[in-house]
Amino acid sequence: MKKEFFFDKESNEIIENCIRRHKEIKSEIYHRNESKQLKNSVELAENISDISINDIIKMLIAIKYDPDLRTMSISLSRRSQLFDKLILMKSNDKNPWVLRVHIYPVVDMREGFVTNLGTKADSESFVHFHRWQLTSKFITGGFLNSQYEVLKTGNLETSFQEYELVATKDAGAEGRKAVWRGVGYPQKKASDIYQQGDHVHYPIEIPHRVDTSAAGLFGKTITLAHTGESQKKTSTFYLKKESEGDVVDNLCYSEKEFDSAVDTTITTLQLILLNQELINFGFKRFGHANSLETELLPTIAMCELEENFKEKGDDSNLIADTINKHTDKMDKHSLKNLIARSQEVLMNQGLFKRTIADIHNPEMQEAIANRGNNQVPRHVLGQI
């Protein structure tokens, strides 16, 4: 039976096309899985190697407007301390898997930084083990990924508080609460920069920690993440200081919050495509890693303010025309909020950086320099 979404004919056709593409991608993943058991994250990575930004946009539209997909996604999507996750699809067979989008905030994770949920945290927290195999594609941005070994003994200085988490599906509506399990001793072994274009796998046996302090150089980070079947009943993470009261790892979305998160993510992905088109036209100022926040959004703001906006040079009309062509198709409320947030960060916080020297963390500086010298981390499977 054909679904009616109560929009104009053109909008209904767009939504129906997006739902069809969602079904196609799910079918393609099922087909690939028939011949393997997804026992490791490298095998899992093959499932998402061909998924494009336009595909992700279509899947986001599908989970917003298809009633069944919407119910599924809202029930499993969460806001966590480190990032927001929107569930695009999940399997319902004997080999469970999930496809989701992770959106990381632009934050410098120094001592006492404010997390994605508005709480304060120390700069060493959130070392964690996963319950399942994980692979991800970096759509935009980048972060420092540090790998650890958890030792059985140590001293007070090297000790962390260990917490366990149940699966999201088993958590209550008030959020996924962590259970304190004692003291652990994670010791850092290696650190690498993962960045836009990387296709990464995360070995389940290696605990890791993400540091988004490079967001000032790389901009907002969005990844397409694919998880496999649970290998353990719980996941584990470590905090440097014992928390007072319950540790709530994530929060559910309301219907309104879900719509806003989906719209904002779609608009951000559309901006990435717009930025890439301007790069393809030869406009070099849109070519650095954080250009979406430092160049594109301010330029769009000027276009919005000045109806006959022109920049110096013969190509100003091409920039304005390209921007108008793309922004006409974007959600106006989401675009306005992204512009406002970008201006706030640029003007009031000075967070965005131009060079490696502007990053405060020497370890991160070294990791970024290594990538500049074509040293590809061993868990980066390739470039997209």
PDB file of N, CA and C in Angstrom, residues 103 111 120-121 152 226 229 233 245 259 298 303 378:
ATOM      1  N   ILE A 103      27.449  12.313  15.701  1.00  0.00           N
ATOM      2  CA  ILE A 103      27.733  13.742  15.537  1.00  0.00           C
ATOM      3  C   ILE A 103      28.439  14.232  16.796  1.00  0.00           C
ATOM      4  N   GLU A 111      41.001  19.922  30.847  1.00  0.00           N
ATOM      5  CA  GLU A 111      40.507  19.622  32.186  1.00  0.00           C
ATOM      6  C   GLU A 111      39.284  20.483  32.495  1.00  0.00           C
ATOM      7  N   LYS A 120      30.429  18.551  33.486  1.00  0.00           N
ATOM      8  CA  LYS A 120      31.872  18.764  33.415  1.00  0.00           C
ATOM      9  C   LYS A 120      32.612  17.443  33.561  1.00  0.00           C
ATOM     10  N   ALA A 121      33.752  17.336  32.890  1.00  0.00           N
ATOM     11  CA  ALA A 121      34.540  16.101  32.938  1.00  0.00           C
ATOM     12  C   ALA A 121      36.021  16.445  32.935  1.00  0.00           C
ATOM     13  N   LYS A 152      46.306  -4.878  35.459  1.00  0.00           N
ATOM     14  CA  LYS A 152      45.635  -5.430  36.642  1.00  0.00           C
ATOM     15  C   LYS A 152      46.024  -4.698  37.918  1.00  0.00           C
ATOM     16  N   HIS A 226      29.019   1.632  11.943  1.00  0.00           N
ATOM     17  CA  HIS A 226      28.356   0.347  11.705  1.00  0.00           C
ATOM     18  C   HIS A 226      28.820  -0.626  12.779  1.00  0.00           C
ATOM     19  N   GLU A 229      27.207  -7.744  15.781  1.00  0.00           N
ATOM     20  CA  GLU A 229      26.554  -8.458  16.877  1.00  0.00           C
ATOM     21  C   GLU A 229      27.327  -8.260  18.177  1.00  0.00           C
ATOM     22  N   LYS A 233      27.816  -8.785  27.075  1.00  0.00           N
ATOM     23  CA  LYS A 233      26.537  -8.262  27.547  1.00  0.00           C
ATOM     24  C   LYS A 233      26.622  -6.786  27.916  1.00  0.00           C
ATOM     25  N   GLY A 245      26.760  10.215  42.818  1.00  0.00           N
ATOM     26  CA  GLY A 245      25.460   9.830  42.306  1.00  0.00           C
ATOM     27  C   GLY A 245      25.557   9.000  41.044  1.00  0.00           C
ATOM     28  N   ASP A 259      13.405  15.329  15.603  1.00  0.00           N
ATOM     29  CA  ASP A 259      13.233  16.044  14.333  1.00  0.00           C
ATOM     30  C   ASP A 259      14.310  17.108  14.151  1.00  0.00           C
ATOM     31  N   PRO A 298      30.008  31.686   7.347  1.00  0.00           N
ATOM     32  CA  PRO A 298      30.048  33.153   7.317  1.00  0.00           C
ATOM     33  C   PRO A 298      29.689  33.739   5.951  1.00  0.00           C
ATOM     34  N   CYS A 303      25.466  36.352   2.424  1.00  0.00           N
ATOM     35  CA  CYS A 303      24.477  36.234   1.342  1.00  0.00           C
ATOM     36  C   CYS A 303      23.068  36.492   1.864  1.00  0.00           C
ATOM     37  N   ARG A 378      47.414   2.300  11.559  1.00  0.00           N
ATOM     38  CA  ARG A 378      47.244   0.911  11.134  1.00  0.00           C
ATOM     39  C   ARG A 378      45.792   0.465  11.094  1.00  0.00           C
TER      40      ARG A 378
END
